Tab-separated table of N, CA and C in Angstrom:
chain	number	residue	atom	x	y	z
A	1	MET	N	0.814	-1.187	0.000
A	1	MET	CA	0.000	0.000	0.000
A	1	MET	C	0.867	1.264	0.000
A	2	VAL	N	1.947	1.268	0.778
A	2	VAL	CA	2.820	2.440	0.835
A	2	VAL	C	3.481	2.658	-0.519
A	3	ALA	N	3.912	1.583	-1.165
A	3	ALA	CA	4.530	1.707	-2.491
A	3	ALA	C	3.537	2.298	-3.488
A	4	ALA	N	2.290	1.871	-3.413
A	4	ALA	CA	1.263	2.412	-4.306
A	4	ALA	C	1.019	3.890	-4.005
A	5	ALA	N	1.018	4.239	-2.737
A	5	ALA	CA	0.829	5.642	-2.352
A	5	ALA	C	2.008	6.487	-2.822
A	6	ALA	N	3.214	5.951	-2.708
A	6	ALA	CA	4.401	6.676	-3.154
A	6	ALA	C	4.364	6.895	-4.667
A	7	ALA	N	3.971	5.869	-5.396
A	7	ALA	CA	3.858	5.999	-6.855
A	7	ALA	C	2.803	7.040	-7.213
A	8	LEU	N	1.699	7.041	-6.502
A	8	LEU	CA	0.646	8.022	-6.742
A	8	LEU	C	1.125	9.437	-6.409
A	9	ALA	N	1.895	9.574	-5.338
A	9	ALA	CA	2.455	10.881	-4.981
A	9	ALA	C	3.402	11.373	-6.076
A	10	ASP	N	4.168	10.451	-6.670
A	10	ASP	CA	5.062	10.828	-7.765
A	10	ASP	C	4.272	11.271	-8.991
A	11	GLU	N	3.185	10.606	-9.266
A	11	GLU	CA	2.370	10.922	-10.444
A	11	GLU	C	1.564	12.205	-10.269
A	12	GLU	N	0.928	12.340	-9.130
A	12	GLU	CA	-0.028	13.436	-8.905
A	12	GLU	C	0.548	14.605	-8.115
A	13	GLY	N	1.629	14.355	-7.404
A	13	GLY	CA	2.185	15.343	-6.488
A	13	GLY	C	1.726	15.042	-5.077
A	14	LEU	N	2.612	15.152	-4.129
A	14	LEU	CA	2.282	14.833	-2.737
A	14	LEU	C	1.086	15.631	-2.206
A	15	PRO	N	0.968	16.914	-2.511
A	15	PRO	CA	-0.184	17.663	-1.979
A	15	PRO	C	-1.538	17.126	-2.450
A	16	ARG	N	-1.568	16.452	-3.592
A	16	ARG	CA	-2.835	15.924	-4.119
A	16	ARG	C	-3.137	14.514	-3.629
A	17	LEU	N	-2.167	13.885	-2.963
A	17	LEU	CA	-2.378	12.533	-2.452
A	17	LEU	C	-3.322	12.571	-1.259
A	18	THR	N	-4.415	11.849	-1.386
A	18	THR	CA	-5.371	11.734	-0.285
A	18	THR	C	-5.677	10.267	-0.057
A	19	MET	N	-6.243	9.984	1.078
A	19	MET	CA	-6.649	8.609	1.374
A	19	MET	C	-7.702	8.156	0.359
A	20	GLY	N	-8.599	9.049	-0.014
A	20	GLY	CA	-9.633	8.717	-0.994
A	20	GLY	C	-9.051	8.386	-2.355
A	21	LEU	N	-8.087	9.176	-2.798
A	21	LEU	CA	-7.444	8.935	-4.082
A	21	LEU	C	-6.685	7.615	-4.065
A	22	LEU	N	-6.015	7.329	-2.967
A	22	LEU	CA	-5.298	6.060	-2.835
A	22	LEU	C	-6.269	4.886	-2.834
A	23	ALA	N	-7.362	5.004	-2.109
A	23	ALA	CA	-8.361	3.936	-2.079
A	23	ALA	C	-8.906	3.677	-3.480
A	24	GLN	N	-9.161	4.732	-4.210
A	24	GLN	CA	-9.640	4.600	-5.585
A	24	GLN	C	-8.615	3.855	-6.441
A	25	ARG	N	-7.336	4.224	-6.308
A	25	ARG	CA	-6.265	3.568	-7.065
A	25	ARG	C	-6.194	2.082	-6.727
A	26	LEU	N	-6.362	1.763	-5.451
A	26	LEU	CA	-6.243	0.372	-5.011
A	26	LEU	C	-7.526	-0.433	-5.208
A	27	GLY	N	-8.608	0.266	-5.555
A	27	GLY	CA	-9.877	-0.423	-5.759
A	27	GLY	C	-10.531	-0.886	-4.474
A	28	VAL	N	-10.329	-0.115	-3.412
A	28	VAL	CA	-10.940	-0.436	-2.125
A	28	VAL	C	-11.686	0.790	-1.614
A	29	ARG	N	-12.437	0.587	-0.568
A	29	ARG	CA	-13.104	1.715	0.066
A	29	ARG	C	-12.141	2.404	1.020
A	30	THR	N	-12.268	3.711	1.142
A	30	THR	CA	-11.345	4.491	1.964
A	30	THR	C	-11.220	3.962	3.395
A	31	PRO	N	-12.315	3.589	4.074
A	31	PRO	CA	-12.165	3.092	5.452
A	31	PRO	C	-11.259	1.856	5.560
A	32	SER	N	-11.145	1.095	4.484
A	32	SER	CA	-10.275	-0.095	4.506
A	32	SER	C	-8.816	0.271	4.713
A	33	LEU	N	-8.425	1.440	4.261
A	33	LEU	CA	-7.035	1.860	4.396
A	33	LEU	C	-6.629	2.054	5.854
A	34	TYR	N	-7.603	2.416	6.687
A	34	TYR	CA	-7.295	2.703	8.081
A	34	TYR	C	-6.964	1.444	8.881
A	35	LYS	N	-7.102	0.279	8.275
A	35	LYS	CA	-6.630	-0.960	8.903
A	35	LYS	C	-5.113	-1.048	8.816
A	36	HIS	N	-4.529	-0.287	7.880
A	36	HIS	CA	-3.099	-0.369	7.609
A	36	HIS	C	-2.318	0.872	8.017
A	37	VAL	N	-2.958	2.031	8.017
A	37	VAL	CA	-2.306	3.285	8.396
A	37	VAL	C	-3.229	4.086	9.301
A	38	GLY	N	-2.627	4.956	10.084
A	38	GLY	CA	-3.389	5.758	11.028
A	38	GLY	C	-4.044	6.990	10.430
A	39	GLY	N	-3.804	7.243	9.173
A	39	GLY	CA	-4.373	8.416	8.518
A	39	GLY	C	-3.370	9.013	7.543
A	40	GLN	N	-3.699	10.184	7.030
A	40	GLN	CA	-2.877	10.835	6.017
A	40	GLN	C	-1.462	11.128	6.513
A	41	GLU	N	-1.351	11.623	7.737
A	41	GLU	CA	-0.032	11.951	8.278
A	41	GLU	C	0.832	10.694	8.401
A	42	ASP	N	0.255	9.618	8.887
A	42	ASP	CA	0.976	8.352	9.003
A	42	ASP	C	1.385	7.835	7.619
A	43	LEU	N	0.494	7.949	6.659
A	43	LEU	CA	0.812	7.519	5.297
A	43	LEU	C	1.967	8.327	4.729
A	44	ASN	N	1.921	9.642	4.876
A	44	ASN	CA	3.007	10.498	4.375
A	44	ASN	C	4.335	10.160	5.052
A	45	ARG	N	4.281	9.856	6.323
A	45	ARG	CA	5.500	9.496	7.064
A	45	ARG	C	6.070	8.181	6.530
A	46	ARG	N	5.216	7.228	6.260
A	46	ARG	CA	5.667	5.941	5.713
A	46	ARG	C	6.256	6.122	4.309
A	47	ILE	N	5.671	7.009	3.532
A	47	ILE	CA	6.232	7.329	2.210
A	47	ILE	C	7.616	7.941	2.384
A	48	ALA	N	7.776	8.819	3.363
A	48	ALA	CA	9.071	9.443	3.618
A	48	ALA	C	10.127	8.402	3.985
A	49	VAL	N	9.760	7.436	4.814
A	49	VAL	CA	10.702	6.378	5.193
A	49	VAL	C	11.099	5.576	3.961
A	50	LEU	N	10.121	5.220	3.145
A	50	LEU	CA	10.408	4.494	1.905
A	50	LEU	C	11.357	5.309	1.030
A	51	ALA	N	11.061	6.578	0.864
A	51	ALA	CA	11.877	7.444	0.008
A	51	ALA	C	13.297	7.588	0.540
A	52	MET	N	13.446	7.781	1.827
A	52	MET	CA	14.793	7.916	2.413
A	52	MET	C	15.601	6.636	2.198
A	53	ASN	N	14.955	5.496	2.395
A	53	ASN	CA	15.660	4.231	2.185
A	53	ASN	C	16.026	4.041	0.714
A	54	GLU	N	15.125	4.385	-0.180
A	54	GLU	CA	15.421	4.265	-1.607
A	54	GLU	C	16.543	5.221	-2.020
A	55	ALA	N	16.514	6.428	-1.512
A	55	ALA	CA	17.570	7.396	-1.821
A	55	ALA	C	18.908	6.924	-1.244
A	56	ALA	N	18.876	6.364	-0.034
A	56	ALA	CA	20.104	5.835	0.571
A	56	ALA	C	20.671	4.701	-0.274
A	57	ASP	N	19.800	3.828	-0.776
A	57	ASP	CA	20.248	2.737	-1.648
A	57	ASP	C	20.875	3.295	-2.926
A	58	ALA	N	20.232	4.289	-3.513
A	58	ALA	CA	20.722	4.866	-4.764
A	58	ALA	C	22.074	5.544	-4.568
A	59	VAL	N	22.179	6.384	-3.563
A	59	VAL	CA	23.421	7.116	-3.322
A	59	VAL	C	24.511	6.171	-2.829
A	60	GLY	N	24.174	5.301	-1.889
A	60	GLY	CA	25.156	4.358	-1.363
A	60	GLY	C	25.711	3.442	-2.438
A	61	GLY	N	24.841	2.958	-3.298
A	61	GLY	CA	25.292	2.108	-4.400
A	61	GLY	C	26.142	2.865	-5.395
A	62	ALA	N	25.800	4.107	-5.622
A	62	ALA	CA	26.513	4.911	-6.616
A	62	ALA	C	27.943	5.236	-6.193
A	63	VAL	N	28.179	5.420	-4.903
A	63	VAL	CA	29.506	5.857	-4.460
A	63	VAL	C	30.479	4.703	-4.233
A	64	GLN	N	29.973	3.479	-4.210
A	64	GLN	CA	30.850	2.333	-3.943
A	64	GLN	C	31.977	2.254	-4.975
A	65	GLY	N	33.196	2.144	-4.476
A	65	GLY	CA	34.355	2.021	-5.347
A	65	GLY	C	34.919	3.345	-5.822
A	66	TYR	N	34.313	4.450	-5.408
A	66	TYR	CA	34.787	5.763	-5.832
A	66	TYR	C	35.299	6.553	-4.631
A	67	ALA	N	36.120	7.539	-4.913
A	67	ALA	CA	36.618	8.442	-3.878
A	67	ALA	C	36.757	9.833	-4.480
A	68	GLY	N	36.855	10.816	-3.604
A	68	GLY	CA	37.074	12.190	-4.035
A	68	GLY	C	35.989	12.697	-4.961
A	69	ARG	N	36.420	13.387	-6.018
A	69	ARG	CA	35.480	13.995	-6.952
A	69	ARG	C	34.572	12.963	-7.599
A	70	ASP	N	35.098	11.784	-7.892
A	70	ASP	CA	34.279	10.740	-8.518
A	70	ASP	C	33.144	10.304	-7.594
A	71	ALA	N	33.451	10.161	-6.304
A	71	ALA	CA	32.408	9.799	-5.338
A	71	ALA	C	31.391	10.923	-5.191
A	72	LEU	N	31.889	12.151	-5.130
A	72	LEU	CA	31.008	13.313	-5.035
A	72	LEU	C	30.060	13.368	-6.233
A	73	ALA	N	30.615	13.205	-7.426
A	73	ALA	CA	29.799	13.254	-8.643
A	73	ALA	C	28.778	12.116	-8.658
A	74	ALA	N	29.203	10.923	-8.275
A	74	ALA	CA	28.289	9.775	-8.273
A	74	ALA	C	27.144	9.983	-7.281
A	75	ALA	N	27.469	10.470	-6.092
A	75	ALA	CA	26.440	10.716	-5.080
A	75	ALA	C	25.470	11.797	-5.534
A	76	ALA	N	26.010	12.897	-6.022
A	76	ALA	CA	25.164	14.018	-6.448
A	76	ALA	C	24.257	13.607	-7.601
A	77	ARG	N	24.803	12.896	-8.562
A	77	ARG	CA	23.986	12.471	-9.708
A	77	ARG	C	22.922	11.458	-9.301
A	78	ALA	N	23.265	10.543	-8.414
A	78	ALA	CA	22.286	9.552	-7.956
A	78	ALA	C	21.156	10.224	-7.185
A	79	PHE	N	21.518	11.175	-6.327
A	79	PHE	CA	20.499	11.877	-5.546
A	79	PHE	C	19.588	12.684	-6.467
A	80	ARG	N	20.191	13.407	-7.390
A	80	ARG	CA	19.415	14.213	-8.345
A	80	ARG	C	18.479	13.332	-9.158
A	81	ALA	N	18.975	12.218	-9.642
A	81	ALA	CA	18.140	11.302	-10.428
A	81	ALA	C	16.980	10.788	-9.592
A	82	PHE	N	17.244	10.468	-8.332
A	82	PHE	CA	16.172	9.977	-7.468
A	82	PHE	C	15.078	11.035	-7.312
A	83	VAL	N	15.476	12.261	-7.032
A	83	VAL	CA	14.491	13.338	-6.840
A	83	VAL	C	13.701	13.579	-8.127
A	84	LEU	N	14.379	13.572	-9.269
A	84	LEU	CA	13.683	13.808	-10.535
A	84	LEU	C	12.724	12.670	-10.884
A	85	GLU	N	13.100	11.443	-10.548
A	85	GLU	CA	12.241	10.297	-10.835
A	85	GLU	C	11.110	10.151	-9.822
A	86	HIS	N	11.326	10.653	-8.615
A	86	HIS	CA	10.356	10.448	-7.532
A	86	HIS	C	10.070	11.742	-6.764
A	87	PRO	N	9.577	12.760	-7.446
A	87	PRO	CA	9.389	14.049	-6.769
A	87	PRO	C	8.356	14.018	-5.641
A	88	GLY	N	7.329	13.223	-5.779
A	88	GLY	CA	6.300	13.164	-4.744
A	88	GLY	C	6.788	12.499	-3.479
A	89	ARG	N	7.382	11.335	-3.643
A	89	ARG	CA	7.867	10.632	-2.447
A	89	ARG	C	9.023	11.394	-1.808
A	90	TYR	N	9.895	11.995	-2.620
A	90	TYR	CA	10.969	12.787	-2.033
A	90	TYR	C	10.388	13.978	-1.270
A	91	GLY	N	9.355	14.584	-1.819
A	91	GLY	CA	8.710	15.710	-1.153
A	91	GLY	C	8.219	15.372	0.239
A	92	ALA	N	7.865	14.104	0.465
A	92	ALA	CA	7.397	13.677	1.783
A	92	ALA	C	8.505	13.740	2.831
A	93	THR	N	9.761	13.729	2.395
A	93	THR	CA	10.881	13.718	3.342
A	93	THR	C	11.248	15.104	3.850
A	94	VAL	N	10.846	16.122	3.138
A	94	VAL	CA	11.298	17.477	3.444
A	94	VAL	C	10.598	17.997	4.704
A	95	GLY	N	11.419	18.402	5.663
A	95	GLY	CA	10.891	18.997	6.890
A	95	GLY	C	10.408	18.005	7.928
A	96	LEU	N	10.572	16.725	7.671
A	96	LEU	CA	10.112	15.702	8.610
A	96	LEU	C	11.234	15.348	9.570
A	97	GLU	N	10.929	15.288	10.832
A	97	GLU	CA	11.911	14.943	11.866
A	97	GLU	C	11.529	13.605	12.486
A	98	PRO	N	12.519	12.778	12.793
A	98	PRO	CA	12.223	11.538	13.514
A	98	PRO	C	11.619	11.846	14.877
A	99	THR	N	10.710	11.004	15.301
A	99	THR	CA	10.061	11.199	16.597
A	99	THR	C	10.897	10.649	17.740
A	100	GLY	N	11.907	9.877	17.409
A	100	GLY	CA	12.786	9.292	18.416
A	100	GLY	C	13.730	8.309	17.764
A	101	PRO	N	14.609	7.699	18.544
A	101	PRO	CA	15.606	6.793	17.966
A	101	PRO	C	15.007	5.527	17.355
A	102	ASP	N	13.822	5.139	17.779
A	102	ASP	CA	13.189	3.930	17.241
A	102	ASP	C	12.329	4.209	16.013
A	103	ASP	N	12.190	5.463	15.650
A	103	ASP	CA	11.404	5.848	14.481
A	103	ASP	C	12.114	5.324	13.231
A	104	PRO	N	11.427	4.586	12.369
A	104	PRO	CA	12.058	4.110	11.127
A	104	PRO	C	12.637	5.247	10.282
A	105	LEU	N	12.102	6.441	10.418
A	105	LEU	CA	12.644	7.582	9.694
A	105	LEU	C	14.067	7.894	10.170
A	106	ALA	N	14.347	7.696	11.451
A	106	ALA	CA	15.690	7.940	11.982
A	106	ALA	C	16.695	6.991	11.329
A	107	ALA	N	16.341	5.724	11.230
A	107	ALA	CA	17.248	4.747	10.616
A	107	ALA	C	17.458	5.052	9.137
A	108	ALA	N	16.393	5.390	8.442
A	108	ALA	CA	16.494	5.699	7.013
A	108	ALA	C	17.323	6.964	6.789
A	109	SER	N	17.132	7.962	7.615
A	109	SER	CA	17.904	9.208	7.513
A	109	SER	C	19.379	8.947	7.770
A	110	THR	N	19.657	8.111	8.750
A	110	THR	CA	21.039	7.764	9.075
A	110	THR	C	21.707	7.057	7.903
A	111	ARG	N	20.970	6.190	7.218
A	111	ARG	CA	21.523	5.490	6.053
A	111	ARG	C	21.880	6.475	4.937
A	112	LEU	N	21.001	7.417	4.662
A	112	LEU	CA	21.274	8.395	3.610
A	112	LEU	C	22.443	9.297	4.007
A	113	LEU	N	22.458	9.712	5.247
A	113	LEU	CA	23.554	10.539	5.746
A	113	LEU	C	24.881	9.781	5.654
A	114	ALA	N	24.878	8.499	5.957
A	114	ALA	CA	26.104	7.693	5.883
A	114	ALA	C	26.623	7.614	4.450
A	115	ALA	N	25.717	7.552	3.498
A	115	ALA	CA	26.136	7.498	2.093
A	115	ALA	C	26.849	8.784	1.694
A	116	PHE	N	26.323	9.915	2.128
A	116	PHE	CA	26.985	11.188	1.820
A	116	PHE	C	28.258	11.367	2.653
A	117	THR	N	28.265	10.871	3.862
A	117	THR	CA	29.463	10.953	4.703
A	117	THR	C	30.605	10.152	4.078
A	118	ALA	N	30.272	9.048	3.436
A	118	ALA	CA	31.294	8.239	2.766
A	118	ALA	C	32.026	9.047	1.695
A	119	VAL	N	31.313	9.955	1.058
A	119	VAL	CA	31.929	10.816	0.046
A	119	VAL	C	33.055	11.646	0.658
A	120	LEU	N	32.877	12.052	1.884
A	120	LEU	CA	33.844	12.939	2.536
A	120	LEU	C	35.159	12.239	2.869
A	121	HIS	N	35.167	10.916	2.869
A	121	HIS	CA	36.400	10.192	3.181
A	121	HIS	C	37.489	10.473	2.157
A	122	GLY	N	37.112	10.911	0.964
A	122	GLY	CA	38.092	11.241	-0.064
A	122	GLY	C	38.659	12.646	0.068
A	123	TYR	N	38.222	13.360	1.088
A	123	TYR	CA	38.689	14.721	1.328
A	123	TYR	C	39.214	14.779	2.763
A	124	ALA	N	40.121	15.641	3.021
A	124	ALA	CA	40.693	15.776	4.366
A	124	ALA	C	39.890	16.801	5.166
A	125	ILE	N	38.631	16.495	5.388
A	125	ILE	CA	37.733	17.418	6.094
A	125	ILE	C	37.909	17.249	7.599
A	126	ASP	N	38.144	18.334	8.286
A	126	ASP	CA	38.244	18.327	9.746
A	126	ASP	C	36.901	17.863	10.315
A	127	GLU	N	36.962	17.015	11.305
A	127	GLU	CA	35.752	16.449	11.922
A	127	GLU	C	34.783	17.548	12.384
A	128	ARG	N	35.308	18.688	12.798
A	128	ARG	CA	34.452	19.789	13.263
A	128	ARG	C	33.672	20.430	12.121
A	129	GLU	N	34.088	20.179	10.889
A	129	GLU	CA	33.443	20.763	9.709
A	129	GLU	C	32.423	19.836	9.049
A	130	VAL	N	32.405	18.570	9.448
A	130	VAL	CA	31.603	17.567	8.740
A	130	VAL	C	30.123	17.943	8.676
A	131	THR	N	29.540	18.358	9.764
A	131	THR	CA	28.116	18.722	9.758
A	131	THR	C	27.845	19.846	8.772
A	132	HIS	N	28.710	20.840	8.767
A	132	HIS	CA	28.535	21.971	7.849
A	132	HIS	C	28.667	21.518	6.392
A	133	VAL	N	29.630	20.654	6.140
A	133	VAL	CA	29.843	20.158	4.780
A	133	VAL	C	28.644	19.326	4.325
A	134	LEU	N	28.135	18.477	5.201
A	134	LEU	CA	26.965	17.664	4.831
A	134	LEU	C	25.746	18.545	4.556
A	135	ARG	N	25.568	19.579	5.339
A	135	ARG	CA	24.459	20.504	5.089
A	135	ARG	C	24.643	21.238	3.764
A	136	MET	N	25.879	21.593	3.450
A	136	MET	CA	26.157	22.257	2.181
A	136	MET	C	25.846	21.325	1.016
A	137	LEU	N	26.307	20.068	1.116
A	137	LEU	CA	26.044	19.113	0.039
A	137	LEU	C	24.547	18.865	-0.127
A	138	ARG	N	23.846	18.740	0.981
A	138	ARG	CA	22.390	18.537	0.886
A	138	ARG	C	21.728	19.750	0.238
A	139	SER	N	22.146	20.926	0.641
A	139	SER	CA	21.562	22.140	0.069
A	139	SER	C	21.809	22.218	-1.436
A	140	LEU	N	23.018	21.912	-1.861
A	140	LEU	CA	23.336	21.945	-3.286
A	140	LEU	C	22.511	20.916	-4.061
A	141	CYS	N	22.535	19.683	-3.587
A	141	CYS	CA	21.854	18.607	-4.317
A	141	CYS	C	20.334	18.760	-4.261
A	142	HIS	N	19.820	19.005	-3.069
A	142	HIS	CA	18.370	19.177	-2.909
A	142	HIS	C	17.886	20.390	-3.699
A	143	GLY	N	18.586	21.491	-3.537
A	143	GLY	CA	18.167	22.713	-4.219
A	143	GLY	C	18.141	22.560	-5.721
A	144	TYR	N	19.204	22.010	-6.267
A	144	TYR	CA	19.282	21.860	-7.716
A	144	TYR	C	18.188	20.907	-8.215
A	145	ALA	N	18.089	19.754	-7.562
A	145	ALA	CA	17.134	18.741	-8.024
A	145	ALA	C	15.688	19.214	-7.902
A	146	THR	N	15.343	19.854	-6.800
A	146	THR	CA	13.952	20.295	-6.644
A	146	THR	C	13.626	21.457	-7.573
A	147	LEU	N	14.585	22.332	-7.798
A	147	LEU	CA	14.356	23.396	-8.784
A	147	LEU	C	14.162	22.806	-10.179
A	148	GLN	N	14.993	21.845	-10.529
A	148	GLN	CA	14.858	21.223	-11.842
A	148	GLN	C	13.521	20.480	-11.960
A	149	ALA	N	13.146	19.747	-10.926
A	149	ALA	CA	11.888	18.998	-10.949
A	149	ALA	C	10.687	19.936	-11.111
A	150	ALA	N	10.800	21.141	-10.571
A	150	ALA	CA	9.712	22.122	-10.649
A	150	ALA	C	9.775	22.968	-11.915
A	151	GLY	N	10.730	22.657	-12.800
A	151	GLY	CA	10.863	23.443	-14.027
A	151	GLY	C	11.445	24.822	-13.769
A	152	GLY	N	12.291	24.924	-12.755
A	152	GLY	CA	12.817	26.212	-12.334
A	152	GLY	C	13.988	26.747	-13.132
A	153	PHE	N	14.506	25.973	-14.076
A	153	PHE	CA	15.632	26.451	-14.873
A	153	PHE	C	15.132	26.786	-16.274
A	154	GLN	N	14.977	28.063	-16.526
A	154	GLN	CA	14.371	28.525	-17.773
A	154	GLN	C	15.385	28.936	-18.838
A	155	TRP	N	16.645	29.102	-18.467
A	155	TRP	CA	17.634	29.560	-19.430
A	155	TRP	C	18.005	28.446	-20.383
A	156	SER	N	18.589	28.813	-21.502
A	156	SER	CA	18.884	27.838	-22.547
A	156	SER	C	20.098	26.961	-22.241
A	157	THR	N	20.925	27.322	-21.281
A	157	THR	CA	22.088	26.507	-20.938
A	157	THR	C	21.625	25.129	-20.458
A	158	ASP	N	22.302	24.095	-20.919
A	158	ASP	CA	21.963	22.721	-20.583
A	158	ASP	C	22.041	22.503	-19.065
A	159	VAL	N	20.994	21.916	-18.476
A	159	VAL	CA	20.960	21.711	-17.028
A	159	VAL	C	21.992	20.687	-16.579
A	160	ASP	N	22.302	19.705	-17.421
A	160	ASP	CA	23.332	18.733	-17.064
A	160	ASP	C	24.705	19.392	-17.012
A	161	GLU	N	24.952	20.292	-17.945
A	161	GLU	CA	26.222	21.025	-17.948
A	161	GLU	C	26.339	21.877	-16.685
A	162	SER	N	25.261	22.513	-16.308
A	162	SER	CA	25.279	23.320	-15.083
A	162	SER	C	25.475	22.441	-13.846
A	163	PHE	N	24.878	21.260	-13.854
A	163	PHE	CA	25.028	20.369	-12.704
A	163	PHE	C	26.473	19.877	-12.587
A	164	THR	N	27.083	19.581	-13.703
A	164	THR	CA	28.502	19.187	-13.697
A	164	THR	C	29.355	20.331	-13.164
A	165	TRP	N	29.038	21.554	-13.564
A	165	TRP	CA	29.740	22.729	-13.059
A	165	TRP	C	29.585	22.810	-11.542
A	166	LEU	N	28.376	22.556	-11.034
A	166	LEU	CA	28.105	22.598	-9.601
A	166	LEU	C	28.966	21.568	-8.864
A	167	ILE	N	29.069	20.374	-9.418
A	167	ILE	CA	29.894	19.326	-8.808
A	167	ILE	C	31.357	19.768	-8.770
A	168	THR	N	31.837	20.323	-9.860
A	168	THR	CA	33.222	20.805	-9.914
A	168	THR	C	33.452	21.893	-8.874
A	169	PHE	N	32.518	22.795	-8.744
A	169	PHE	CA	32.609	23.874	-7.764
A	169	PHE	C	32.667	23.312	-6.342
A	170	ALA	N	31.781	22.356	-6.045
A	170	ALA	CA	31.762	21.744	-4.713
A	170	ALA	C	33.061	20.987	-4.450
A	171	ASP	N	33.554	20.270	-5.442
A	171	ASP	CA	34.807	19.532	-5.298
A	171	ASP	C	35.960	20.477	-4.981
A	172	ARG	N	36.050	21.569	-5.706
A	172	ARG	CA	37.117	22.544	-5.452
A	172	ARG	C	37.018	23.110	-4.035
A	173	GLY	N	35.805	23.394	-3.621
A	173	GLY	CA	35.606	23.911	-2.261
A	173	GLY	C	35.991	22.897	-1.202
A	174	LEU	N	35.621	21.643	-1.421
A	174	LEU	CA	35.967	20.601	-0.451
A	174	LEU	C	37.476	20.366	-0.415
A	175	ARG	N	38.113	20.390	-1.561
A	175	ARG	CA	39.579	20.228	-1.581
A	175	ARG	C	40.260	21.403	-0.876
A	176	ALA	N	39.756	22.605	-1.110
A	176	ALA	CA	40.335	23.789	-0.449
A	176	ALA	C	40.112	23.731	1.060
A	177	LEU	N	38.946	23.293	1.470
A	177	LEU	CA	38.621	23.200	2.891
A	177	LEU	C	39.474	22.144	3.576
A	178	GLY	N	39.616	21.006	2.906
A	178	GLY	CA	40.349	19.897	3.525
A	178	GLY	C	41.845	19.937	3.272
A	179	GLY	N	42.245	20.698	2.290
A	179	GLY	CA	43.646	20.771	1.968
A	179	GLY	C	44.183	19.550	1.250
A	180	GLY	N	43.256	18.643	0.845
A	180	GLY	CA	43.680	17.420	0.155
A	180	GLY	C	43.351	17.466	-1.312
A	181	PRO	N	43.828	16.475	-2.058
A	181	PRO	CA	43.623	16.469	-3.498
A	181	PRO	C	42.198	16.175	-3.922
A	182	GLY	N	41.464	15.319	-3.197
A	182	GLY	CA	40.083	15.000	-3.553
A	182	GLY	C	39.936	14.289	-4.876
A	183	GLU	N	40.995	13.858	-5.484
A	183	GLU	CA	40.923	13.220	-6.805
A	183	GLU	C	41.029	11.723	-6.673
């Protein structure tokens, strides 16, 4: 049911996803859904957990065997592709906080964070800077991907070329910050 809801959120947009629309898609009556989820908020949270785990799989798989700029590029491209392919389910993750350490969202978030943290091993980043660097990488990747998904790039310059430029810029900044080659 959550997978069907996530697919519907991708097709229609998360704001348009309702229990009624999901019930219609599944060919059941809306009250039947409440046997499986506590309501719209619970459904959106479950979609967010699914999305975080899927994004963690995509990014984690993409960076394996790479280091430095190659790992950075692989992670950024995998994350961007995930957001572009799954804008509704990714949208469910934005602004959601785990309710505690046992919340499945906490585990899924930790997995995605670990995938991006692995990228940093190719740079000599001071441990005190890691949180700031991870926030910067998330801002770059999230911002670019969500703007692109929303049709926010209207200029004629190729968006892939601009994204490659963004990766190069981030790589140079990380190498300068860490003082290492990053290659």
